[in-house]
Short mmCIF file of C-alpha atoms and ligand atoms in Angstrom, two decimals:
data_model
loop_
_atom_site.label_atom_id
_atom_site.label_comp_id
_atom_site.label_asym_id
_atom_site.label_seq_id
_atom_site.Cartn_x
_atom_site.Cartn_y
_atom_site.Cartn_z
CA MET A 44 -22.17 -4.96 4.64
CA SER A 45 -18.58 -4.23 5.73
CA LYS A 46 -16.06 -2.66 3.49
CA VAL A 47 -12.24 -3.39 3.65
CA VAL A 48 -10.33 -0.14 2.75
CA VAL A 49 -6.58 -0.29 2.23
CA VAL A 50 -4.65 2.98 2.45
CA THR A 51 -1.43 2.44 0.60
CA SER A 52 1.33 4.37 -1.40
CA GLY A 53 4.37 2.27 -2.18
CA LYS A 54 6.57 5.33 -1.09
CA GLY A 55 7.21 5.88 2.61
CA GLY A 56 6.19 9.02 4.55
CA VAL A 57 3.55 10.37 2.19
CA GLY A 58 0.55 10.41 4.62
CA LYS A 59 -0.78 6.93 4.83
CA THR A 60 -1.21 6.86 8.57
CA THR A 61 -2.42 10.40 8.77
CA THR A 62 -4.99 9.50 6.10
CA SER A 63 -6.04 6.23 7.77
CA ALA A 64 -6.69 8.01 11.11
CA ASN A 65 -8.66 10.71 9.46
CA LEU A 66 -10.50 8.42 7.12
CA ALA A 67 -11.56 6.22 10.15
CA ALA A 68 -12.36 9.11 12.45
CA GLY A 69 -14.27 10.79 9.68
CA LEU A 70 -16.36 7.67 8.82
CA ALA A 71 -16.96 7.36 12.68
CA LEU A 72 -18.20 10.89 12.68
CA HIS A 73 -20.79 9.90 10.15
CA GLY A 74 -21.97 7.46 12.60
CA PHE A 75 -20.42 4.25 11.10
CA ARG A 76 -18.60 1.71 13.03
CA VAL A 77 -15.14 1.71 12.09
CA VAL A 78 -11.84 -0.14 12.95
CA ALA A 79 -8.36 1.02 11.72
CA ILE A 80 -5.91 -1.74 11.56
CA ASP A 81 -2.07 -0.86 11.62
CA PHE A 82 -0.21 -3.23 9.31
CA ASP A 83 3.08 -1.70 9.90
CA VAL A 84 4.61 -4.54 11.86
CA GLY A 85 7.76 -3.33 13.68
CA LEU A 86 6.96 0.38 13.23
CA ARG A 87 3.61 0.97 15.20
CA ASN A 88 2.49 4.40 14.69
CA LEU A 89 -1.26 4.64 14.10
CA ASP A 90 -1.74 4.41 17.93
CA LEU A 91 0.16 7.53 18.47
CA VAL A 92 -1.45 9.50 15.71
CA MET A 93 -4.75 8.37 17.33
CA GLY A 94 -3.75 9.09 20.64
CA CYS A 95 -4.22 5.71 22.28
CA GLU A 96 -0.58 4.46 22.67
CA ARG A 97 -0.75 4.07 26.31
CA ARG A 98 -3.69 1.73 26.17
CA VAL A 99 -2.09 -0.73 23.92
CA VAL A 100 -1.74 -4.12 25.63
CA TYR A 101 -2.05 -6.67 22.76
CA ASP A 102 -1.58 -6.20 19.13
CA PHE A 103 -2.51 -7.61 15.73
CA VAL A 104 0.13 -10.37 15.95
CA ASN A 105 -0.96 -11.39 19.34
CA VAL A 106 -4.24 -12.09 17.81
CA ILE A 107 -3.02 -14.03 14.86
CA ARG A 108 -0.89 -16.25 17.16
CA GLY A 109 -3.86 -16.79 19.59
CA GLU A 110 -2.23 -15.19 22.36
CA ALA A 111 -5.04 -12.67 22.87
CA SER A 112 -8.67 -12.42 21.60
CA LEU A 113 -9.62 -9.58 19.17
CA ARG A 114 -11.80 -8.15 21.94
CA GLN A 115 -8.72 -7.92 24.25
CA ALA A 116 -6.54 -6.33 21.56
CA VAL A 117 -8.71 -3.76 20.00
CA ILE A 118 -8.89 -0.25 21.68
CA ARG A 119 -11.85 1.90 21.56
CA ASP A 120 -11.37 5.53 20.93
CA LYS A 121 -12.06 7.93 23.87
CA ARG A 122 -13.82 10.50 21.73
CA LEU A 123 -16.04 8.15 19.56
CA ASP A 124 -17.27 4.97 20.86
CA ASN A 125 -17.94 3.63 17.25
CA LEU A 126 -14.25 3.95 16.44
CA TYR A 127 -11.71 1.30 17.09
CA ILE A 128 -8.01 0.57 16.42
CA LEU A 129 -6.10 -2.66 16.25
CA PRO A 130 -2.43 -1.75 16.76
CA ALA A 131 0.56 -3.23 15.04
CA SER A 132 3.09 -5.43 16.65
CA GLN A 133 6.50 -4.29 17.44
CA THR A 134 8.02 -7.56 16.57
CA ARG A 135 11.05 -7.80 13.96
CA ASP A 136 9.46 -10.97 12.43
CA LYS A 137 8.01 -9.50 9.22
CA GLU A 138 6.49 -12.86 8.55
CA ALA A 139 4.24 -12.78 11.57
CA LEU A 140 1.17 -11.54 9.59
CA THR A 141 0.20 -14.83 7.83
CA GLN A 142 -2.45 -14.55 5.15
CA ASP A 143 -4.78 -16.85 6.96
CA GLY A 144 -4.20 -14.92 10.25
CA VAL A 145 -5.15 -11.69 8.54
CA ALA A 146 -8.16 -13.26 6.85
CA LYS A 147 -9.61 -14.51 10.21
CA VAL A 148 -9.15 -11.22 11.94
CA ILE A 149 -10.92 -9.30 9.03
CA GLU A 150 -13.75 -11.91 9.02
CA GLU A 151 -14.09 -11.44 12.78
CA PHE A 152 -14.51 -7.75 12.39
CA LYS A 153 -16.96 -8.36 9.49
CA ALA A 154 -18.93 -10.75 11.58
CA ALA A 155 -19.01 -8.16 14.60
CA GLY A 156 -20.80 -5.69 12.17
CA PHE A 157 -18.11 -3.26 11.42
CA ASP A 158 -18.97 -0.95 8.44
CA TYR A 159 -15.47 -0.13 7.51
CA ILE A 160 -12.26 -1.92 8.16
CA ILE A 161 -9.40 0.49 7.24
CA CYS A 162 -6.00 -1.07 6.61
CA ASP A 163 -2.94 1.29 7.13
CA SER A 164 -0.46 -0.11 4.93
CA PRO A 165 3.43 -0.01 5.60
CA ALA A 166 5.50 1.59 3.00
CA GLY A 167 7.14 -0.59 0.27
CA ILE A 168 5.78 -3.42 -1.87
CA GLU A 169 6.81 -6.25 0.30
CA TRP A 170 4.87 -8.73 2.46
CA GLY A 171 3.27 -6.29 4.82
CA ALA A 172 2.03 -4.01 2.15
CA GLN A 173 0.68 -7.08 0.15
CA MET A 174 -1.22 -8.31 3.27
CA ALA A 175 -2.64 -4.82 3.95
CA MET A 176 -4.12 -4.76 0.44
CA PHE A 177 -4.91 -8.51 0.09
CA PHE A 178 -8.35 -8.50 1.30
CA ALA A 179 -9.41 -4.92 0.23
CA ASP A 180 -12.54 -3.88 -1.62
CA GLU A 181 -11.38 -0.35 -2.12
CA ALA A 182 -8.10 1.30 -2.07
CA ILE A 183 -6.97 4.81 -1.33
CA VAL A 184 -3.78 5.41 -3.09
CA VAL A 185 -1.95 8.18 -1.19
CA THR A 186 0.19 10.23 -3.30
CA ASN A 187 2.64 13.30 -3.03
CA PRO A 188 2.91 15.61 -6.14
CA GLU A 189 6.43 14.46 -6.60
CA VAL A 190 8.17 12.17 -9.13
CA SER A 191 9.12 9.24 -6.85
CA SER A 192 5.76 9.09 -5.09
CA VAL A 193 3.89 9.13 -8.51
CA ARG A 194 5.91 6.40 -9.86
CA ASP A 195 5.63 4.16 -6.64
CA SER A 196 1.81 4.81 -6.82
CA ASP A 197 1.71 3.50 -10.28
CA ARG A 198 3.36 0.31 -9.15
CA ILE A 199 1.07 0.07 -6.39
CA ILE A 200 -1.96 0.27 -8.65
CA GLY A 201 -0.61 -2.53 -10.72
CA LEU A 202 -0.27 -4.71 -7.46
CA LEU A 203 -3.76 -3.80 -6.51
CA ASP A 204 -5.04 -5.13 -9.94
CA ALA A 205 -2.91 -8.26 -9.78
CA LYS A 206 -1.95 -9.55 -6.26
CA THR A 207 -5.06 -9.31 -4.20
CA HIS A 208 -7.98 -11.60 -3.27
CA ARG A 209 -10.22 -9.99 -5.61
CA ALA A 210 -7.71 -10.51 -8.56
CA ALA A 211 -7.02 -14.19 -7.46
CA GLN A 212 -10.75 -15.04 -7.23
CA GLY A 213 -11.68 -13.20 -10.45
CA LEU A 214 -13.97 -10.91 -8.68
CA GLU A 215 -14.78 -7.48 -9.60
CA PRO A 216 -11.36 -5.43 -9.23
CA ILE A 217 -10.67 -3.22 -6.28
CA LYS A 218 -12.04 0.19 -6.60
CA THR A 219 -9.07 2.48 -6.43
CA HIS A 220 -9.08 6.13 -5.44
CA LEU A 221 -6.30 8.67 -5.72
CA LEU A 222 -5.58 10.99 -2.87
CA LEU A 223 -3.07 13.75 -3.18
CA THR A 224 -1.58 14.97 -0.01
CA ARG A 225 0.87 17.57 1.17
CA TYR A 226 -0.39 19.61 -1.97
CA SER A 227 0.81 23.21 -2.03
CA PRO A 228 -1.04 25.48 -4.70
CA GLU A 229 1.51 28.09 -4.28
CA ARG A 230 4.22 25.85 -5.41
CA VAL A 231 2.18 24.45 -8.25
CA ALA A 232 1.49 27.97 -9.37
CA LYS A 233 5.24 28.79 -9.43
CA GLY A 234 5.76 25.52 -11.55
CA GLU A 235 7.78 23.93 -8.76
CA MET A 236 5.32 21.03 -7.98
CA LEU A 237 3.08 18.59 -10.13
CA SER A 238 -0.45 19.79 -10.40
CA TYR A 239 -3.34 17.64 -9.48
CA ASN A 240 -4.30 17.34 -13.07
CA ASP A 241 -0.61 16.20 -14.02
CA VAL A 242 -1.09 13.42 -11.40
CA VAL A 243 -4.37 12.38 -12.39
CA GLU A 244 -3.30 12.23 -16.09
CA LEU A 245 -0.26 10.15 -15.21
CA LEU A 246 -2.04 7.67 -12.83
CA ARG A 247 -5.61 7.53 -14.51
CA ILE A 248 -7.68 6.67 -11.45
CA PRO A 249 -10.31 8.83 -10.05
CA LEU A 250 -9.26 11.56 -7.78
CA ILE A 251 -11.17 11.42 -4.41
CA GLY A 252 -9.31 14.25 -2.62
CA VAL A 253 -6.49 16.85 -2.34
CA ILE A 254 -5.15 17.50 1.05
CA PRO A 255 -3.04 20.62 1.33
CA GLU A 256 0.29 20.81 3.02
CA SER A 257 -0.80 22.17 6.57
CA PRO A 258 0.94 22.76 9.93
CA ALA A 259 -2.35 21.54 11.53
CA VAL A 260 -1.39 18.00 10.57
CA LEU A 261 1.76 18.19 12.78
CA GLN A 262 -0.15 19.62 15.54
CA ALA A 263 -2.66 17.02 15.43
CA SER A 264 -0.07 14.19 15.66
CA ASN A 265 1.56 15.96 18.50
CA ALA A 266 -1.71 15.98 20.40
CA GLY A 267 -2.79 12.43 19.33
CA ALA A 268 -6.02 13.71 17.87
CA PRO A 269 -6.58 13.22 13.93
CA VAL A 270 -7.08 16.87 12.44
CA VAL A 271 -10.84 16.12 11.59
CA PHE A 272 -11.80 16.47 15.24
CA ASP A 273 -10.91 20.11 15.01
CA PRO A 274 -12.46 21.30 11.58
CA SER A 275 -10.80 24.76 11.79
CA SER A 276 -7.80 23.82 9.43
CA ALA A 277 -7.79 23.50 5.76
CA ALA A 278 -6.33 19.95 5.98
CA ALA A 279 -9.23 19.01 8.33
CA GLN A 280 -11.79 20.37 5.81
CA ALA A 281 -10.13 18.78 3.00
CA TYR A 282 -10.16 15.29 4.88
CA LEU A 283 -13.73 15.88 5.71
CA ASP A 284 -14.66 16.40 2.22
CA LEU A 285 -12.69 13.30 1.26
CA VAL A 286 -14.88 11.25 3.81
CA ARG A 287 -18.03 12.66 2.15
CA ARG A 288 -16.95 11.75 -1.30
CA PHE A 289 -16.00 8.45 -0.08
CA VAL A 290 -19.58 7.63 1.24
CA GLY A 291 -20.90 8.79 -2.15
CA GLU A 292 -21.68 12.45 -1.75
CA GLU A 293 -20.68 14.97 -4.42
CA VAL A 294 -18.46 17.51 -2.96
CA PRO A 295 -16.69 20.21 -4.84
CA PHE A 296 -12.91 20.22 -4.50
CA ARG A 297 -11.40 22.98 -2.45
CA PHE A 298 -7.79 24.35 -1.73
CA LEU A 299 -6.52 23.87 -5.18
CA GLU A 300 -5.59 27.45 -5.96
CA PRO A 301 -3.09 29.63 -4.17
CA VAL A 302 -4.59 31.58 -1.28
CA LYS A 303 -5.11 35.24 -2.13
CA ARG A 304 -2.95 37.22 0.17
CA GLY A 305 -5.49 39.21 2.55
CA PHE A 306 -5.02 42.63 4.02
CA PHE A 307 -3.56 41.28 7.34
CA THR A 308 -1.11 38.90 5.81
CA ARG A 309 0.20 41.78 3.58
CA ILE A 310 0.59 44.13 6.62
CA PHE A 311 2.09 41.61 8.80
CA GLY A 312 4.13 39.94 6.17
CA GLY A 313 2.81 36.39 7.10
CA GLY A 314 3.90 33.36 5.23
CA GLY A 315 0.44 32.55 3.70
CA GLY A 316 -0.68 31.05 6.91
CA GLU A 317 -3.11 28.27 7.45
CA SER A 318 -5.50 30.64 9.04
CA PHE A 319 -6.16 32.39 5.71
CA ALA A 320 -6.40 29.35 3.52
CA TYR A 321 -10.17 28.84 4.02
CA ALA A 322 -11.01 32.61 4.25
CA GLY A 323 -9.54 33.60 1.02
CA MET B 273 5.92 36.40 12.10
CA GLY B 274 2.33 37.37 11.24
CA LEU B 275 -0.51 38.28 13.54
CA PHE B 276 -1.86 34.61 13.35
CA ASP B 277 1.44 33.15 13.91
CA LEU B 278 1.53 35.14 17.17
CA PHE B 279 -1.92 34.25 17.96
CA PHE B 280 -1.17 30.51 17.59
CA TRP B 281 2.18 30.70 19.28
CA LYS B 282 0.96 29.57 22.51
CA LYS B 283 -0.90 26.80 21.04
CA ARG B 284 2.03 25.63 19.07
CA GLN B 285 4.31 25.49 22.02
CA ALA B 286 1.70 23.49 23.92
CA THR B 287 1.31 20.68 21.26
CA ALA B 288 5.14 20.30 21.12
CA SER B 289 5.46 19.92 24.85
CA LEU B 290 2.43 17.55 24.78
CA ALA B 291 4.18 15.51 22.09
CA LYS B 292 7.27 15.48 24.21
CA ASP B 293 5.40 14.20 27.25
CA ARG B 294 3.35 11.52 25.43
CA LEU B 295 6.66 10.30 23.88
CA SER B 296 8.68 10.15 27.02
CA ILE B 297 5.97 7.95 28.67
CA ILE B 298 5.71 5.47 25.77
CA VAL B 299 9.33 5.32 25.14
CA ALA B 300 10.04 4.44 28.91
CA ARG B 301 7.27 1.94 28.61
CA GLU B 302 8.88 0.22 25.48
CA ARG B 303 12.43 0.75 25.95
CA ARG B 304 14.44 -2.45 26.25
CA GLY B 305 16.04 -3.20 29.52
CA SER B 306 19.70 -2.88 29.77
CA ALA B 307 22.01 -5.81 29.83
CA GLY B 308 20.63 -8.55 32.09
CA LEU B 309 17.35 -7.04 32.17
CA ASP B 310 15.80 -8.35 28.92
CA TYR B 311 12.88 -9.72 30.63
CA LEU B 312 11.65 -6.24 31.43
CA PRO B 313 9.59 -5.53 28.21
CA GLN B 314 7.87 -8.84 28.87
CA LEU B 315 7.23 -7.95 32.49
CA LYS B 316 5.88 -4.58 31.60
CA GLN B 317 3.64 -6.13 29.12
CA GLU B 318 2.31 -8.78 31.53
CA LEU B 319 1.69 -6.07 34.28
CA LEU B 320 -0.37 -4.06 31.70
CA ALA B 321 -2.25 -7.12 30.74
CA VAL B 322 -3.26 -7.56 34.22
CA LEU B 323 -4.27 -4.01 34.75
CA ALA B 324 -6.33 -4.09 31.71
CA LYS B 325 -8.64 -6.64 33.14
CA TYR B 326 -9.90 -4.14 35.75
CA GLU B 327 -12.55 -1.66 34.33
CA ARG B 328 -11.66 1.09 36.73
CA ILE B 329 -8.10 1.17 35.75
CA ASP B 330 -7.59 3.58 32.87
CA LEU B 331 -4.42 2.63 31.05
CA ASP B 332 -3.83 6.17 30.07
CA GLN B 333 -3.28 6.81 33.78
CA VAL B 334 -0.82 3.95 34.20
CA ASN B 335 3.00 4.63 34.29
CA VAL B 336 5.53 1.84 34.23
CA SER B 337 9.22 2.77 34.21
CA VAL B 338 12.55 1.67 35.35
CA GLU B 339 14.97 4.02 37.13
CA ARG B 340 18.46 3.42 38.24
CA GLU B 341 19.10 4.15 41.80
CA GLY B 342 22.63 3.62 43.19
CA ASP B 343 23.14 0.03 42.20
CA CYS B 344 19.68 -1.06 41.78
CA ASP B 345 17.30 -0.85 39.05
CA VAL B 346 13.86 0.01 40.47
CA LEU B 347 10.78 -0.68 38.51
CA GLU B 348 8.04 1.90 39.28
CA LEU B 349 4.53 1.25 38.63
CA ASN B 350 2.17 4.18 39.12
CA VAL B 351 -1.63 3.32 38.92
CA VAL B 352 -4.50 5.68 39.24
CA LEU B 353 -7.59 3.92 40.66
CA SER B 354 -10.47 6.04 39.52
CA ASP B 355 -13.89 6.04 41.15
CA SER B 356 -15.89 5.96 38.05
CA ALA B 357 -15.71 2.94 35.50
CA SER B 358 -14.16 3.80 32.30
CA PRO B 359 -14.38 0.53 30.46
CA ARG B 360 -11.57 -0.12 28.09
CA ASN B 361 -13.74 -1.83 25.57
CA GLY B 362 -17.01 -1.37 26.95
CA ALA B 363 -19.01 -1.15 23.64
CA LEU B 364 -17.24 -3.84 22.05
CA ALA B 365 -19.44 -6.37 23.70
CA SER B 366 -22.20 -4.99 21.58
CA ALA B 367 -19.88 -4.55 18.59
CA PHE B 368 -19.30 -8.15 18.64
CA GLY B 369 -22.91 -8.70 18.97
N1 LIG C 268 -1.30 17.46 4.76
C1 LIG C 268 -0.05 17.61 5.42
N2 LIG C 268 0.58 18.58 5.74
C2 LIG C 268 1.71 18.48 6.46
N3 LIG C 268 2.38 17.47 6.88
C3 LIG C 268 1.76 16.31 6.63
C4 LIG C 268 0.73 16.21 5.94
N4 LIG C 268 0.24 14.75 5.70
C5 LIG C 268 1.32 14.17 6.42
N5 LIG C 268 2.21 15.00 6.87
C6 LIG C 268 3.37 14.73 7.72
O1 LIG C 268 4.17 13.77 6.89
C7 LIG C 268 4.86 12.86 7.79
C8 LIG C 268 4.41 11.37 7.38
O2 LIG C 268 3.11 11.18 7.45
P1 LIG C 268 2.55 9.78 7.65
O3 LIG C 268 3.21 9.16 8.94
O4 LIG C 268 1.11 9.84 7.74
O5 LIG C 268 3.01 8.92 6.45
P2 LIG C 268 2.97 7.41 6.17
O6 LIG C 268 2.75 7.29 4.59
O7 LIG C 268 2.09 6.72 7.02
O8 LIG C 268 4.42 7.05 6.44
P3 LIG C 268 5.24 5.44 6.41
O9 LIG C 268 5.34 5.13 5.02
O10 LIG C 268 6.38 5.69 7.29
O11 LIG C 268 4.16 4.64 7.15
C9 LIG C 268 4.29 13.19 9.05
O12 LIG C 268 5.22 13.77 9.99
C10 LIG C 268 3.02 13.89 8.97
O13 LIG C 268 2.90 14.74 9.99
MG1 LIG C 269 2.44 5.06 8.31
#
């Protein structure tokens, strides 16, 4: 059975696209057949983060308008042949995503036997974000430990409960998961940043992962390879843990405490580098 | 700078320049034409659509750009024809059962 998963947040720039790419790649590493759909009409980005930007010919809106078939528009990942992406359109016409059009595309992916259809939502609570969540069975609410992000997540959680296919049909509500990203245990310890416990208490949905702030994420997007493809960084390991929890495994949380400064860091005065995050 | 920072220095340099290369290619491909050349994005798009039909053409190896040379705009299309097939969506046939 196919599952439609929306990655959403309300607030912009919190890590939705990064999460969509890593969730999709991580599920594909588990052997599932996965497609990630970029819903950010006008601001295509998922293709860059996944490293397939040069192979984009047709996009989501071309398919909806009947200008291309889904088969022509979808791009297969070069690293994993069970991983696909459907790029967003660059059109300025925000209404280009019609509800019927989105429904048809999702149905076609389901019929083609995809296990997971990951919807990378645009920021905001407008049409694009609503279309990304409308057909979801599960939602990953990406939140940074920071006031405006938490408040926006709360609004999104409200929309997930009210303005979606499942709500309209009176079906079982969307299963929502909280994902904290750009988490800095050092700053939490200093009292400068909300802790994961604070955020869980405020939003009251189950926590599925905590991704530490990590320079590896920028490196990965420079290279066009989601971090999970190189499991050496803390961020990659945290994303891989998240994927395992998502498929039902019980995995203890890591990277929640400040990294103890090791011998080398003290000697060389490193700034709490990534490299020690998982050794300590 | 810590030992590991030094160790990763080279790698970090490398990904920034990689990012720059990737961006300059995609920006050149997507940039709107100057006045009077507004058909260019469409033209580039249609060229890519044609190339995408051929299995042996890997779109990662295609460069489309427009350069100003004297008083002319020159559309440059660079296509690598590889020996081995690298099907763009090979497995999709089976994915779509
Ligand atoms: N764990 C992390 N550590 C460090 N940087 C991160 C992390 N997660 C995301 N980033 C950076 O944050 C920025 C925004 O990430 P991303 O594009 O995934 O957010 P988004 O929610 O999709 O944004 P938008 O709302 O614009 O679509 C990027 O520069 C990304 O590299
Ligand atoms: Mg995004």
